[in-house]
Coordinates of N, CA and C in Angstrom, one line a residue:
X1 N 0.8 -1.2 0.0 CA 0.0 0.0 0.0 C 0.8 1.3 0.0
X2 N 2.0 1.1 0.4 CA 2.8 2.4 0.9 C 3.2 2.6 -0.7
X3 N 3.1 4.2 -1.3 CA 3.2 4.7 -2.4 C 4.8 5.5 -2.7
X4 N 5.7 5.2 -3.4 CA 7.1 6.2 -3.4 C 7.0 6.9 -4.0
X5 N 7.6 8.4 -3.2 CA 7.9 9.6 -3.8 C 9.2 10.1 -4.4
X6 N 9.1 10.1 -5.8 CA 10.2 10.6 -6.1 C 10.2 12.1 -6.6
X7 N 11.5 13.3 -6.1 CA 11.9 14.7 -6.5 C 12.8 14.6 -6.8
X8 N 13.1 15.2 -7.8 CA 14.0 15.4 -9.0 C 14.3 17.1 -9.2
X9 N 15.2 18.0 -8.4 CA 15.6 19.3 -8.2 C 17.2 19.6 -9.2
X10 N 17.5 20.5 -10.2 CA 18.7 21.0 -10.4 C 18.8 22.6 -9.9
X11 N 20.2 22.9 -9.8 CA 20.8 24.2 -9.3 C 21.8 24.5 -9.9
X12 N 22.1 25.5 -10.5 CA 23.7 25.5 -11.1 C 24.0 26.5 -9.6
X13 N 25.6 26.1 -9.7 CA 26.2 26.4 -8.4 C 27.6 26.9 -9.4
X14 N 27.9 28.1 -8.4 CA 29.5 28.4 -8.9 C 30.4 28.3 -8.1
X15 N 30.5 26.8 -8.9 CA 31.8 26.3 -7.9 C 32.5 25.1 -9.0
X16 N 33.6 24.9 -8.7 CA 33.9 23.9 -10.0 C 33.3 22.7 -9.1
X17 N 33.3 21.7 -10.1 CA 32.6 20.3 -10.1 C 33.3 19.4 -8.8
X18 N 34.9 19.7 -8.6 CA 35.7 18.6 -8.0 C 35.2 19.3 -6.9
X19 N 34.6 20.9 -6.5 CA 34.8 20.9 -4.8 C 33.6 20.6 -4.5
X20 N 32.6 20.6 -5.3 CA 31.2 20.2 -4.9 C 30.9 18.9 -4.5
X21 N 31.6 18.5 -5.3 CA 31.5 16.5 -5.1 C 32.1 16.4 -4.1
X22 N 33.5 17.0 -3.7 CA 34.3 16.9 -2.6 C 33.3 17.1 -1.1
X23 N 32.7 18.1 -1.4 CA 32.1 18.6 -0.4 C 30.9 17.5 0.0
X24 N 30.1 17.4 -0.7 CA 29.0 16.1 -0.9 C 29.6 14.9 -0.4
X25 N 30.6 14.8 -0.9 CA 30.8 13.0 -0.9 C 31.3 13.2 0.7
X26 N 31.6 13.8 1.2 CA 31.8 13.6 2.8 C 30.6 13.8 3.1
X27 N 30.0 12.8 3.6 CA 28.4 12.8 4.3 C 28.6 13.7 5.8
X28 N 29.5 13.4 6.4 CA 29.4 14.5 7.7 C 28.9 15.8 7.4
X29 N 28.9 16.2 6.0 CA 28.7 17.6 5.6 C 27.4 17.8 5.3
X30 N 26.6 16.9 5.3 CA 24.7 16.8 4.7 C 24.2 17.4 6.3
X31 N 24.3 17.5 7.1 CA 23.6 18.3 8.1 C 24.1 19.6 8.3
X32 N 24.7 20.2 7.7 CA 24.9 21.2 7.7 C 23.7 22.2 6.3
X33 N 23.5 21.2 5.4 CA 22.1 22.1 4.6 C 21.3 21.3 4.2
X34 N 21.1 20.1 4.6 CA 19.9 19.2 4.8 C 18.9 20.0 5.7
X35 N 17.9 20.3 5.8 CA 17.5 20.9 6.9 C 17.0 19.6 8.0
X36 N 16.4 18.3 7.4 CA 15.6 17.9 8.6 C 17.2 16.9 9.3
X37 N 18.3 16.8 8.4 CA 19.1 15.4 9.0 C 19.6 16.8 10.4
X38 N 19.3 15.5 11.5 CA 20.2 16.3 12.6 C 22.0 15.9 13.0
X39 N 21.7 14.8 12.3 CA 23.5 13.6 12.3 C 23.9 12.6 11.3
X40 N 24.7 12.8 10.7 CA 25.4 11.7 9.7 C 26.6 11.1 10.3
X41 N 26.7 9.7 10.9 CA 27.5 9.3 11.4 C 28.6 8.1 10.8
X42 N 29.2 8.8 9.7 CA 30.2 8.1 8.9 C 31.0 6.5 9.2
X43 N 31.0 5.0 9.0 CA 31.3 4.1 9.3 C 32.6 3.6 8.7
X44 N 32.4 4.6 7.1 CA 33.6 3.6 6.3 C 33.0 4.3 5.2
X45 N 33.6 4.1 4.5 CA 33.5 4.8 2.3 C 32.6 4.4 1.9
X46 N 31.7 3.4 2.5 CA 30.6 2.6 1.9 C 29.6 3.2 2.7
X47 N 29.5 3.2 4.2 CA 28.1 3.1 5.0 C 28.4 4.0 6.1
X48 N 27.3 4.1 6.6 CA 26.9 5.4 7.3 C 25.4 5.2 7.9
X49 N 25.4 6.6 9.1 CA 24.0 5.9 10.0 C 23.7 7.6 10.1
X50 N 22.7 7.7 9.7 CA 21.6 9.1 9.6 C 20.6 9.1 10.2
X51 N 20.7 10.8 10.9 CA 19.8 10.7 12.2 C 18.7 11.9 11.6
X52 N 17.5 11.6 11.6 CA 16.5 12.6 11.5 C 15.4 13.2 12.3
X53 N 15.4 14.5 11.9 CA 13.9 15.0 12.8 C 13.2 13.8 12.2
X54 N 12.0 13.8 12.8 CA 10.8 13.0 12.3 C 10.1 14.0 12.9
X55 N 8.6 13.0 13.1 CA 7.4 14.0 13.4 C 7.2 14.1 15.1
X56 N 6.4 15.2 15.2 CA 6.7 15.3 16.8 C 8.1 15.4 17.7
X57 N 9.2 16.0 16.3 CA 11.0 16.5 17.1 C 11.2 14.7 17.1
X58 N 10.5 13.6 16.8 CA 11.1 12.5 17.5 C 12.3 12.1 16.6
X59 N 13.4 11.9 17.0 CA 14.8 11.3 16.2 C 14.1 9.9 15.2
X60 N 14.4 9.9 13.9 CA 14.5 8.8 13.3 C 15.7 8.6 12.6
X61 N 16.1 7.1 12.6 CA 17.4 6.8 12.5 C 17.5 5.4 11.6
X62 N 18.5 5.0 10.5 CA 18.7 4.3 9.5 C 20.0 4.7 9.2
X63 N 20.4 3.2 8.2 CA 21.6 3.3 7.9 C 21.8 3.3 6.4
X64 N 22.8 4.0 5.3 CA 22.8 4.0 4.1 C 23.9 3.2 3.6
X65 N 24.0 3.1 2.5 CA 25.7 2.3 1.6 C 25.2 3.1 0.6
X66 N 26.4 3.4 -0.2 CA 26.3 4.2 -1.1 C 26.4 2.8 -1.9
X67 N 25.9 3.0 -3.2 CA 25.8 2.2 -4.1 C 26.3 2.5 -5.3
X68 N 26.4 4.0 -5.7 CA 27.6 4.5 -7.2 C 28.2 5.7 -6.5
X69 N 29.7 5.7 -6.7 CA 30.4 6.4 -6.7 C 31.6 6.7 -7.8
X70 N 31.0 8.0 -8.5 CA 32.0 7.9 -9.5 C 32.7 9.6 -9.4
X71 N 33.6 9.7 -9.0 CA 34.5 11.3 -9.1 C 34.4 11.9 -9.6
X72 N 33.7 13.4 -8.5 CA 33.8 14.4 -9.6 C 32.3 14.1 -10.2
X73 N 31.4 13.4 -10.8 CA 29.9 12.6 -11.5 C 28.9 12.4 -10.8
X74 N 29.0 11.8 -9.9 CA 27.8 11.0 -9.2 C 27.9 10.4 -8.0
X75 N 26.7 10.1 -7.2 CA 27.3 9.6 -5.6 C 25.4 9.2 -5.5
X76 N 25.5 8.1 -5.5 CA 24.4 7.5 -5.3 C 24.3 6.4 -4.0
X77 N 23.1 6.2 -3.2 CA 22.7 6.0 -2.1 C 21.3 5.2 -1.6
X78 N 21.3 4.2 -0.6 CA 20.2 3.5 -0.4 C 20.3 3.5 1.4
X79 N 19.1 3.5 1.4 CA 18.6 2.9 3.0 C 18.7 1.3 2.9
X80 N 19.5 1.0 4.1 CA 19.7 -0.3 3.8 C 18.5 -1.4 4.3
X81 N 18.5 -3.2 3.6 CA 17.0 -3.1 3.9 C 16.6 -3.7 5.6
X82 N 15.4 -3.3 5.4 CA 15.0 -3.1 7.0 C 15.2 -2.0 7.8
X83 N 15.9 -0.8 7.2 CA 15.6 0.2 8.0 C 14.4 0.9 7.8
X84 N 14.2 1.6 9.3 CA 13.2 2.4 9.6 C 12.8 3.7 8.7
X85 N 13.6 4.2 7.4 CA 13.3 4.7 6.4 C 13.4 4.0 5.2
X86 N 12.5 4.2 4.1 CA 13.6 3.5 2.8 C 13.2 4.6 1.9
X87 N 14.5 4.5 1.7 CA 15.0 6.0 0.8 C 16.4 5.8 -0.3
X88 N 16.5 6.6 -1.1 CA 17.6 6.9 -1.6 C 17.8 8.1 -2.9
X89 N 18.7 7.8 -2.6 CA 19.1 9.4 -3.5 C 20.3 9.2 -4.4
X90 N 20.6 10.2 -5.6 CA 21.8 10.3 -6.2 C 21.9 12.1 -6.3
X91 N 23.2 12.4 -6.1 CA 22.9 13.8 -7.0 C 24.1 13.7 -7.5
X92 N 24.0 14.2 -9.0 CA 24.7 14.3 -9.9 C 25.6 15.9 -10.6
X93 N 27.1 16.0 -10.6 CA 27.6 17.0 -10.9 C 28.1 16.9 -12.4
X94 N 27.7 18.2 -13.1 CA 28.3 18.7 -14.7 C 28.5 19.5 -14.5
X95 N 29.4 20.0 -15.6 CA 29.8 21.5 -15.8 C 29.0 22.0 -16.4
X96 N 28.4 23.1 -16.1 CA 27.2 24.1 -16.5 C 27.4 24.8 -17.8
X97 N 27.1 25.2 -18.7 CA 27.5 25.5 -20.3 C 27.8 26.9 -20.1
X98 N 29.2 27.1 -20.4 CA 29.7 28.9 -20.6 C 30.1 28.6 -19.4
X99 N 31.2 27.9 -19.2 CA 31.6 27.7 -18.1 C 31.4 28.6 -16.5
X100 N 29.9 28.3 -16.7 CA 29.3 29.4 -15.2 C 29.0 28.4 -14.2
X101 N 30.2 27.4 -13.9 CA 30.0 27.2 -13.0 C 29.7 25.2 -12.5
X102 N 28.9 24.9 -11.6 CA 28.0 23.3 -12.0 C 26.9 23.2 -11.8
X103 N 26.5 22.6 -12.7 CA 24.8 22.0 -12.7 C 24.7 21.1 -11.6
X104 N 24.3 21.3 -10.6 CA 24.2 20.2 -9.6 C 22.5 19.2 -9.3
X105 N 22.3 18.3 -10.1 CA 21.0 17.3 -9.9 C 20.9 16.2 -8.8
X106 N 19.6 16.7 -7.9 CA 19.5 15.5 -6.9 C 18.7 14.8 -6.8
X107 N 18.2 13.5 -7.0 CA 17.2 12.9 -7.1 C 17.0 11.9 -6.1
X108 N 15.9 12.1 -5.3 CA 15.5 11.6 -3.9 C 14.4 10.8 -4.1
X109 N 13.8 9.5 -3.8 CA 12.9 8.9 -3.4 C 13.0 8.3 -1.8
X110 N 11.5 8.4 -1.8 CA 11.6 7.4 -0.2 C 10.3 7.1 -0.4
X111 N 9.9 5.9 0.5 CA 8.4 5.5 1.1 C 7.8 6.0 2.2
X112 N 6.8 6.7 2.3 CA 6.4 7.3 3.7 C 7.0 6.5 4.7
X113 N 6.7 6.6 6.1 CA 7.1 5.6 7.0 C 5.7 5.3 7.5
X114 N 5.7 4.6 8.5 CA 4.2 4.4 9.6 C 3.7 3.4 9.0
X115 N 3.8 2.3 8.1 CA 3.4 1.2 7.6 C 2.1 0.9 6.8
X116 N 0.8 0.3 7.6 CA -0.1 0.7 7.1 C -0.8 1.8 7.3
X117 N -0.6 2.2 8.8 CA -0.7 4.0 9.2 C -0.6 4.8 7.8
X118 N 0.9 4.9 7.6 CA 1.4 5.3 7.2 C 0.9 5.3 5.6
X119 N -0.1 4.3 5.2 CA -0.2 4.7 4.2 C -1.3 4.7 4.3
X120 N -2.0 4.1 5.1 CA -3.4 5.1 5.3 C -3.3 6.8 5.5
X121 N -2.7 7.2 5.4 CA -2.5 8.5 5.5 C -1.7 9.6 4.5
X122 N -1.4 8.4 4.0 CA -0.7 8.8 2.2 C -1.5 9.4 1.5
X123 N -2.5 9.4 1.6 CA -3.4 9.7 0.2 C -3.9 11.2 0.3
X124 N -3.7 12.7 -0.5 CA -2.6 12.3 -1.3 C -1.0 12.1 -0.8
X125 N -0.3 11.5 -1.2 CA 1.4 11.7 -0.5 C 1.6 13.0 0.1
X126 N 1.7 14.1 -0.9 CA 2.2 15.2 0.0 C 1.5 15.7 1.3
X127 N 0.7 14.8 1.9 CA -0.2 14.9 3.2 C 0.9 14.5 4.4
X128 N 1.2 13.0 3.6 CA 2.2 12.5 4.4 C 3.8 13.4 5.0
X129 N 3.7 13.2 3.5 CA 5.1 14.5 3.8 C 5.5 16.1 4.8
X130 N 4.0 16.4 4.9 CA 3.9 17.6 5.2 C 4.3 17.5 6.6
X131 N 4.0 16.2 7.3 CA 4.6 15.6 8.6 C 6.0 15.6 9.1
X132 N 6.7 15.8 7.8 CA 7.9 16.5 8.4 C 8.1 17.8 7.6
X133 N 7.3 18.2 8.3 CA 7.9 19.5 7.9 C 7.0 20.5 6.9
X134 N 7.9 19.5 5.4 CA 7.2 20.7 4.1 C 6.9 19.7 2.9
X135 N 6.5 20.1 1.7 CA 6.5 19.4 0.2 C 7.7 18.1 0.4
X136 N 7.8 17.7 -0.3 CA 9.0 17.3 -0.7 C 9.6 17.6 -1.6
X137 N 9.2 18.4 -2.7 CA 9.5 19.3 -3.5 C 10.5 20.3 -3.0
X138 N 9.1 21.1 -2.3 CA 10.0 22.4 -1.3 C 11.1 21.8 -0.8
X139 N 11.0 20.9 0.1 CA 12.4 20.6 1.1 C 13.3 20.6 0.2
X140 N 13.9 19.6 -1.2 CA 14.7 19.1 -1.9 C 15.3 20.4 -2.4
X141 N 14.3 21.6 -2.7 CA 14.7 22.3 -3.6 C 15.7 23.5 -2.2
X142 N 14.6 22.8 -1.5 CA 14.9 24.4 0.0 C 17.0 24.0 0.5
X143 N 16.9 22.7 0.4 CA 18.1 22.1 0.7 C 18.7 22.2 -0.5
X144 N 19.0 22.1 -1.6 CA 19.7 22.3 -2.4 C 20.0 23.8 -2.6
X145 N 19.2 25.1 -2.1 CA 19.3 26.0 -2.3 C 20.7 26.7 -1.0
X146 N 20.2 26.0 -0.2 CA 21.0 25.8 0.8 C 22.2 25.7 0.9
X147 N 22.5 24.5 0.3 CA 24.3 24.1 -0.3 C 24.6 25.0 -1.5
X148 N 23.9 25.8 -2.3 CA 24.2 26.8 -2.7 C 25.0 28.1 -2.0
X149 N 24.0 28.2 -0.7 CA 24.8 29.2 -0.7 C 25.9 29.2 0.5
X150 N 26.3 27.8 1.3 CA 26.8 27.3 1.9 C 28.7 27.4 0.8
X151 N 27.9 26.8 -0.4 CA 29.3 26.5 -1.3 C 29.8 28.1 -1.9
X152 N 28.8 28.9 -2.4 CA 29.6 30.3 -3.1 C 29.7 31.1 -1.8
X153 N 28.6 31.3 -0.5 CA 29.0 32.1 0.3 C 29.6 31.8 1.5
X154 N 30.0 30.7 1.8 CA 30.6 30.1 2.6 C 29.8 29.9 4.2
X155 N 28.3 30.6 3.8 CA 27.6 30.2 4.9 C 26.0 30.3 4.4
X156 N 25.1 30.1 4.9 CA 23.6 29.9 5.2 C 22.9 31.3 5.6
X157 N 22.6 31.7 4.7 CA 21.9 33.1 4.9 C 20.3 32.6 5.1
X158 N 19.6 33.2 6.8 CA 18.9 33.3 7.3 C 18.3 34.4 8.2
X159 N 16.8 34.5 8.4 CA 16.0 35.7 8.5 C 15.8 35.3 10.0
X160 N 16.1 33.9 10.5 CA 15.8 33.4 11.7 C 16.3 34.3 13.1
X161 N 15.0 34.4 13.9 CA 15.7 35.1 15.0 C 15.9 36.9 15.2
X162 N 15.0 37.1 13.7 CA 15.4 38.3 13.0 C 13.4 38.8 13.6
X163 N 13.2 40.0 13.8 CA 12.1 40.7 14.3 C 11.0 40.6 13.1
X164 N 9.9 40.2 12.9 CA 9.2 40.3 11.6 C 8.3 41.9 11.7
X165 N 8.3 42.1 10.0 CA 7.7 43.6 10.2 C 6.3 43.4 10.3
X166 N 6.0 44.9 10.4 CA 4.5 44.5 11.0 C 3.6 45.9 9.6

């Protein structure tokens, strides 16, 4: 019953290709503009244990292996099976045309969680999703936007904390 969501986001980023991959392919570095991962806890070149908000602040936690890694190209990823998420992702680096830079593509699927809950409550999917948080759309794109400006401005520009006008 459970239905998979797949998002498919590009960004050109100005940054060459080797530092972006560089930067990516160390997973300790995904919680820094992932917004919901609160920990990536690195095991080896292959596998790794990722810690998330879930719903209600509650920690959800799963382990990945990467499954393609090619330099500098591609870095592709799976929830391994039986974990408490199943998910995976690739995002893929080109050089952007007129040399402005790299096209950076990330393509995420996962299955809601909560089982039959969970997919009782799927319908439509972005219902589900909204449980953490936002779209999955939004998030993918909100997070990609993110490592944008993490990579050209060397930090995370936010309004947080900041007085709203009236």
């Amino acid at each position: 019953m459970n239905q998979r969501v797949k998002v498919e986001k590009t960004l050109t980023i100005n940054k060459p290709v080797e530092e972006l991959y560089r930067f990516w392919r160390n997973f300790d570095n995904l919680p820094r503009f992932i917004k919901h991962l609160k920990e990536v806890r690195v095991y080896d070149e292959k596998r790794s244990h990722w810690i998330s908000k879930g719903f209600l602040n509650e920690s959800v936690e799963w382990d990945v292996v990467i499954t393609e890694d090619r330099e500098n190209e591609l870095i592709a990823w799976t929830s391994v099976e039986g974990a408490a998420i199943e998910t995976s992702g690739r995002v893929h680096f080109k050089p952007a045309p007129g040399n402005r830079g790299t096209e950076v593509k990330t393509i995420r699927e996962f299955t809601p969680p909560g089982g039959a809950i969970g997919a009782a409550l799927a319908k439509p999917i972005a219902d589900i999703a909204k449980l953490f948080g936002e779209e999955p759309e939004q998030q993918i794109g909100d997070d990609l936007r993110r490592f944008k400006m993490m990579m050209e401005a060397g930090e995370i520009a936010t309004t947080e904390g900041q007085p709203r006008g009236k």
